[in-house]
């Protein structure tokens, strides 16, 4: 699938994998992990100390990146070494940086998607990233049934 060559009549369903991939990349912690792994493989302990994060937090984000097939794990003894699964990811991230520069980082002004100083997406926490959120309307409808 080529997102660039798709026409407006292309199926939104065909774009779902790309949207999912970008959602996987939409977290600052996951981007920081990928940035660190761009320099070579690392263990969870290396990532936790480099980013001053809890082991459980790093492990949860690595699991997401593995589920998206963006990161691979190589066991060595009792340790697991993580690395980028596809070098093309570096090209994508470099293109994103170029686009951000070209737009003067205007996306940072977007009230819906800009990232606050703490690095978390508005209205999200690690749990909401690992399981689907239910809207208030859906919760009310489920209670009425």
Coordinates of N, CA and C in Angstrom, one line a residue:
X1 N 0.8 -1.2 0.0 CA 0.0 0.0 0.0 C 0.9 1.2 0.0
X2 N 0.6 2.2 -0.9 CA 1.3 3.5 -0.9 C 0.3 4.5 -0.5
X3 N 0.5 5.2 0.7 CA -0.4 6.2 1.1 C -0.4 7.4 0.2
X4 N 0.8 7.7 -0.4 CA 0.9 8.8 -1.3 C 0.1 8.7 -2.6
X5 N 0.1 7.5 -3.1 CA -0.5 7.2 -4.4 C -2.0 6.9 -4.3
X6 N -2.5 6.7 -3.1 CA -3.9 6.4 -2.9 C -4.8 7.6 -3.3
X7 N -5.9 7.4 -3.8 CA -6.8 8.5 -4.2 C -7.8 8.8 -3.0
X8 N -8.5 9.8 -3.1 CA -9.5 10.2 -2.1 C -10.5 9.1 -2.0
X9 N -10.8 8.3 -3.0 CA -11.8 7.3 -3.0 C -11.2 6.0 -2.4
X10 N -9.9 6.0 -2.0 CA -9.4 4.8 -1.4 C -10.1 4.5 -0.1
X11 N -10.1 3.2 0.3 CA -10.8 2.8 1.4 C -10.1 3.2 2.7
X12 N -10.8 3.8 3.7 CA -10.2 4.1 5.0 C -9.7 2.9 5.6
X13 N -10.3 1.7 5.4 CA -9.9 0.5 5.9 C -8.4 0.2 5.5
X14 N -8.1 0.5 4.3 CA -6.7 0.3 3.8 C -5.7 1.1 4.5
X15 N -6.1 2.3 5.0 CA -5.2 3.2 5.7 C -5.1 2.8 7.2
X16 N -5.9 1.9 7.7 CA -5.9 1.5 9.1 C -4.6 1.0 9.6
X17 N -3.8 0.2 8.9 CA -2.5 -0.2 9.4 C -1.6 1.0 9.6
X18 N -1.6 1.9 8.7 CA -0.7 3.1 8.8 C -1.1 3.9 10.0
X19 N -2.4 4.1 10.2 CA -2.9 4.9 11.3 C -2.5 4.2 12.6
X20 N -2.6 2.9 12.7 CA -2.2 2.1 13.9 C -0.7 2.3 14.1
X21 N 0.1 2.2 13.1 CA 1.6 2.4 13.2 C 1.9 3.8 13.8
X22 N 1.2 4.8 13.2 CA 1.5 6.2 13.7 C 1.0 6.4 15.1
X23 N -0.1 5.7 15.5 CA -0.5 5.7 16.9 C 0.5 5.1 17.8
X24 N 1.1 4.0 17.3 CA 2.2 3.4 18.1 C 3.4 4.3 18.3
X25 N 3.6 5.2 17.3 CA 4.7 6.2 17.4 C 4.3 7.5 18.1
X26 N 3.1 7.6 18.5 CA 2.6 8.9 19.0 C 2.9 9.2 20.5
X27 N 3.7 8.3 21.1 CA 4.1 8.5 22.5 C 5.5 9.0 22.6
X28 N 5.8 10.0 23.4 CA 7.1 10.5 23.5 C 8.1 9.5 24.1
X29 N 7.6 8.6 25.0 CA 8.5 7.6 25.6 C 8.9 6.6 24.6
X30 N 7.9 6.2 23.7 CA 8.3 5.2 22.7 C 9.2 5.8 21.7
X31 N 9.0 7.1 21.3 CA 10.0 7.8 20.4 C 11.4 7.9 21.1
X32 N 11.4 8.1 22.4 CA 12.7 8.2 23.0 C 13.4 6.8 23.0
X33 N 12.6 5.8 23.2 CA 13.2 4.4 23.2 C 13.7 4.1 21.8
X34 N 13.0 4.5 20.7 CA 13.4 4.3 19.4 C 14.7 5.1 19.1
X35 N 14.7 6.3 19.6 CA 15.9 7.2 19.4 C 17.1 6.5 20.0
X36 N 16.9 6.0 21.2 CA 18.1 5.3 21.9 C 18.5 4.1 21.1
X37 N 17.5 3.3 20.7 CA 17.8 2.1 19.9 C 18.5 2.3 18.6
X38 N 18.3 3.5 18.1 CA 18.9 3.9 16.8 C 20.4 3.9 16.9
X39 N 20.9 4.1 18.2 CA 22.3 4.0 18.5 C 22.9 2.6 18.7
X40 N 22.0 1.6 18.7 CA 22.4 0.3 19.0 C 21.5 -0.4 20.0
X41 N 21.7 -1.7 20.1 CA 20.8 -2.5 20.9 C 21.0 -2.1 22.4
X42 N 19.9 -2.4 23.2 CA 20.0 -2.1 24.6 C 19.1 -3.0 25.4
X43 N 19.4 -3.2 26.7 CA 18.6 -3.9 27.6 C 17.6 -3.0 28.3
X44 N 16.6 -3.6 28.9 CA 15.6 -2.8 29.6 C 16.3 -1.9 30.7
X45 N 17.3 -2.5 31.4 CA 18.0 -1.8 32.4 C 18.8 -0.6 31.8
X46 N 19.3 -0.7 30.6 CA 20.0 0.4 30.0 C 19.0 1.5 29.6
X47 N 17.8 1.1 29.2 CA 16.8 2.1 28.8 C 16.2 2.8 30.0
X48 N 16.0 2.0 31.1 CA 15.4 2.7 32.3 C 16.4 3.7 32.9
X49 N 17.7 3.4 32.9 CA 18.7 4.3 33.5 C 18.9 5.5 32.6
X50 N 18.9 5.3 31.3 CA 19.0 6.4 30.3 C 17.9 7.4 30.3
X51 N 16.6 6.8 30.6 CA 15.5 7.7 30.6 C 14.9 8.0 31.9
X52 N 15.5 7.5 33.0 CA 15.0 7.7 34.3 C 13.5 7.3 34.5
X53 N 13.2 6.1 34.0 CA 11.8 5.6 34.0 C 11.8 4.3 34.8
X54 N 10.6 3.9 35.2 CA 10.5 2.6 35.9 C 10.6 1.5 34.9
X55 N 11.1 0.3 35.4 CA 11.2 -0.8 34.5 C 9.9 -1.2 33.9
X56 N 8.8 -1.2 34.7 CA 7.5 -1.6 34.2 C 7.1 -0.7 33.1
X57 N 7.4 0.6 33.2 CA 7.0 1.6 32.1 C 7.7 1.3 30.8
X58 N 9.0 1.1 30.9 CA 9.9 0.8 29.7 C 9.4 -0.5 29.1
X59 N 9.2 -1.5 30.0 CA 8.7 -2.8 29.5 C 7.4 -2.7 28.7
X60 N 6.5 -2.0 29.3 CA 5.2 -1.8 28.6 C 5.3 -1.1 27.2
X61 N 6.2 -0.1 27.2 CA 6.4 0.5 25.9 C 7.1 -0.4 24.9
X62 N 8.1 -1.1 25.4 CA 8.8 -2.1 24.5 C 7.8 -3.1 24.0
X63 N 6.9 -3.6 24.8 CA 5.9 -4.6 24.4 C 5.0 -4.0 23.2
X64 N 4.6 -2.7 23.4 CA 3.9 -2.1 22.3 C 4.7 -2.0 21.0
X65 N 5.9 -1.6 21.1 CA 6.8 -1.5 19.9 C 7.1 -2.9 19.3
X66 N 7.1 -3.9 20.1 CA 7.3 -5.3 19.6 C 6.0 -5.8 18.9
X67 N 4.9 -5.5 19.5 CA 3.6 -5.8 18.9 C 3.4 -5.2 17.5
X68 N 4.0 -4.0 17.4 CA 3.9 -3.3 16.1 C 5.0 -3.8 15.1
X69 N 5.9 -4.7 15.6 CA 7.0 -5.2 14.8 C 8.0 -4.1 14.5
X70 N 8.1 -3.1 15.4 CA 9.1 -2.0 15.2 C 10.4 -2.3 15.9
X71 N 10.3 -3.2 16.9 CA 11.5 -3.5 17.7 C 11.6 -5.1 17.8
X72 N 12.8 -5.6 17.9 CA 13.0 -7.0 18.1 C 13.7 -7.2 19.4
X73 N 13.6 -8.4 19.9 CA 14.3 -8.8 21.1 C 15.2 -10.0 20.9
X74 N 16.4 -9.9 21.4 CA 17.4 -11.1 21.2 C 17.8 -11.5 22.6
X75 N 17.4 -12.8 23.0 CA 17.8 -13.3 24.3 C 19.3 -13.6 24.3
X76 N 19.9 -13.3 25.4 CA 21.3 -13.7 25.7 C 21.4 -14.0 27.1
X77 N 21.5 -15.3 27.4 CA 21.5 -15.7 28.8 C 20.1 -15.4 29.4
X78 N 20.2 -14.7 30.6 CA 19.0 -14.2 31.2 C 18.6 -12.8 30.8
X79 N 19.2 -12.2 29.9 CA 19.0 -10.9 29.5 C 18.3 -10.9 28.1
X80 N 17.6 -9.8 27.8 CA 17.0 -9.6 26.5 C 17.6 -8.2 25.9
X81 N 18.1 -8.3 24.7 CA 18.6 -7.1 24.1 C 17.6 -6.7 23.0
X82 N 17.3 -5.4 23.0 CA 16.3 -4.9 22.1 C 17.0 -4.1 21.0
X83 N 16.4 -4.1 19.8 CA 17.0 -3.3 18.7 C 15.9 -3.0 17.7
X84 N 16.2 -2.0 16.8 CA 15.2 -1.7 15.8 C 15.0 -2.8 14.9
X85 N 13.8 -3.1 14.5 CA 13.5 -4.2 13.6 C 13.7 -3.8 12.2
X86 N 13.5 -2.6 11.9 CA 13.6 -2.1 10.5 C 14.3 -0.8 10.4
X87 N 15.5 -0.7 9.7 CA 16.2 0.5 9.6 C 15.4 1.6 8.9
X88 N 14.4 1.2 8.1 CA 13.5 2.2 7.4 C 12.8 3.1 8.4
X89 N 12.7 2.7 9.6 CA 12.1 3.5 10.7 C 12.9 4.8 10.9
X90 N 14.2 4.7 10.8 CA 15.0 5.9 10.9 C 14.7 6.9 9.8
X91 N 14.5 6.4 8.6 CA 14.1 7.3 7.5 C 12.8 8.0 7.8
X92 N 11.8 7.3 8.3 CA 10.5 7.8 8.7 C 10.6 8.9 9.7
X93 N 11.4 8.6 10.8 CA 11.6 9.6 11.9 C 12.4 10.9 11.3
X94 N 13.3 10.7 10.5 CA 14.1 11.8 9.9 C 13.1 12.6 9.0
X95 N 12.2 12.0 8.3 CA 11.3 12.7 7.4 C 10.3 13.5 8.3
X96 N 9.9 12.9 9.5 CA 9.0 13.6 10.4 C 9.7 14.9 10.9
X97 N 11.0 14.8 11.3 CA 11.8 15.9 11.7 C 11.8 17.0 10.7
X98 N 12.1 16.6 9.4 CA 12.1 17.5 8.3 C 10.8 18.2 8.1
X99 N 9.7 17.5 8.2 CA 8.3 18.1 8.1 C 8.1 19.0 9.3
X100 N 8.4 18.7 10.5 CA 8.2 19.5 11.6 C 9.0 20.9 11.4
X101 N 10.2 20.8 10.9 CA 11.0 22.0 10.6 C 10.3 22.8 9.5
X102 N 9.8 22.2 8.5 CA 9.1 22.9 7.4 C 7.9 23.6 7.8
X103 N 7.2 23.0 8.8 CA 5.9 23.7 9.3 C 6.2 24.5 10.6
X104 N 7.4 24.8 10.9 CA 7.8 25.5 12.1 C 7.2 24.9 13.3
X105 N 7.1 23.6 13.4 CA 6.5 22.9 14.5 C 5.1 23.3 14.8
X106 N 4.3 23.8 13.8 CA 3.0 24.3 14.0 C 2.1 23.2 14.6
X107 N 2.4 21.9 14.5 CA 1.6 20.9 15.1 C 1.6 21.0 16.6
X108 N 2.6 21.6 17.1 CA 2.7 21.8 18.6 C 1.6 22.7 19.1
X109 N 1.0 23.5 18.2 CA -0.1 24.4 18.6 C -1.5 23.8 18.5
X110 N -1.6 22.6 18.0 CA -2.8 21.9 17.8 C -3.4 21.6 19.2
X111 N -4.6 22.1 19.6 CA -5.1 21.9 20.9 C -5.5 20.5 21.2
X112 N -5.8 19.7 20.2 CA -6.2 18.3 20.4 C -5.0 17.4 20.5
X113 N -4.0 17.6 19.8 CA -2.9 16.6 19.7 C -1.6 17.1 20.2
X114 N -1.4 18.3 20.6 CA -0.1 18.7 21.1 C 0.2 18.0 22.4
X115 N 1.5 17.8 22.7 CA 1.9 17.0 23.8 C 2.3 18.0 24.9
X116 N 1.7 17.8 26.1 CA 2.1 18.7 27.3 C 3.5 18.5 27.7
X117 N 4.0 19.3 28.6 CA 5.4 19.3 29.0 C 5.7 17.9 29.7
X118 N 4.8 17.2 30.2 CA 5.1 15.9 30.9 C 5.3 14.8 29.8
X119 N 5.0 15.1 28.6 CA 5.2 14.1 27.5 C 4.1 13.2 27.2
X120 N 3.0 13.1 28.0 CA 1.9 12.3 27.8 C 0.9 13.0 26.9
X121 N 0.2 12.2 26.1 CA -0.8 12.7 25.3 C -2.0 13.2 26.1
X122 N -2.7 14.2 25.7 CA -3.8 14.7 26.5 C -4.9 13.6 26.8
X123 N -5.2 13.5 28.0 CA -6.3 12.5 28.4 C -5.9 11.1 28.3
X124 N -4.6 10.8 28.2 CA -4.2 9.4 28.1 C -3.2 9.0 29.3
X125 N -3.2 7.8 29.6 CA -2.2 7.3 30.5 C -1.7 5.9 29.9
X126 N -0.7 5.3 30.6 CA -0.2 4.1 30.0 C -1.3 3.0 29.9
X127 N -2.2 2.9 30.8 CA -3.3 1.9 30.7 C -4.1 2.2 29.5
X128 N -4.5 3.4 29.2 CA -5.3 3.7 28.1 C -4.7 3.4 26.8
X129 N -3.3 3.4 26.8 CA -2.6 3.0 25.5 C -2.5 1.5 25.3
X130 N -2.8 0.8 26.4 CA -2.7 -0.7 26.2 C -4.0 -1.4 26.1
X131 N -5.1 -0.7 26.3 CA -6.4 -1.2 26.1 C -7.3 -0.2 25.6
X132 N -8.3 -0.5 24.8 CA -9.2 0.5 24.2 C -10.0 1.3 25.2
X133 N -10.1 2.6 24.9 CA -10.9 3.4 25.8 C -12.3 3.3 25.4
X134 N -13.2 3.5 26.4 CA -14.6 3.5 26.1 C -15.1 4.9 26.4
X135 N -15.9 5.5 25.5 CA -16.4 6.8 25.6 C -17.4 6.9 26.7
X136 N -17.7 8.1 27.2 CA -18.7 8.2 28.3 C -20.1 7.8 27.8
X137 N -20.4 8.1 26.5 CA -21.7 7.7 26.0 C -21.8 6.2 25.9
X138 N -20.8 5.5 25.5 CA -20.8 4.1 25.4 C -21.0 3.5 26.8
X139 N -20.3 4.0 27.8 CA -20.4 3.5 29.2 C -21.9 3.7 29.7
X140 N -22.5 4.9 29.4 CA -23.8 5.1 29.8 C -24.8 4.2 29.1
X141 N -24.6 3.9 27.8 CA -25.5 3.0 27.1 C -25.3 1.6 27.6
X142 N -24.1 1.2 28.0 CA -23.9 -0.1 28.5 C -24.6 -0.3 29.9
X143 N -24.7 0.7 30.7 CA -25.3 0.7 32.0 C -26.8 0.6 31.9
X144 N -27.4 1.2 30.8 CA -28.8 1.2 30.6 C -29.4 -0.1 30.1
X145 N -28.5 -0.9 29.5 CA -29.0 -2.2 29.0 C -29.3 -3.2 30.0

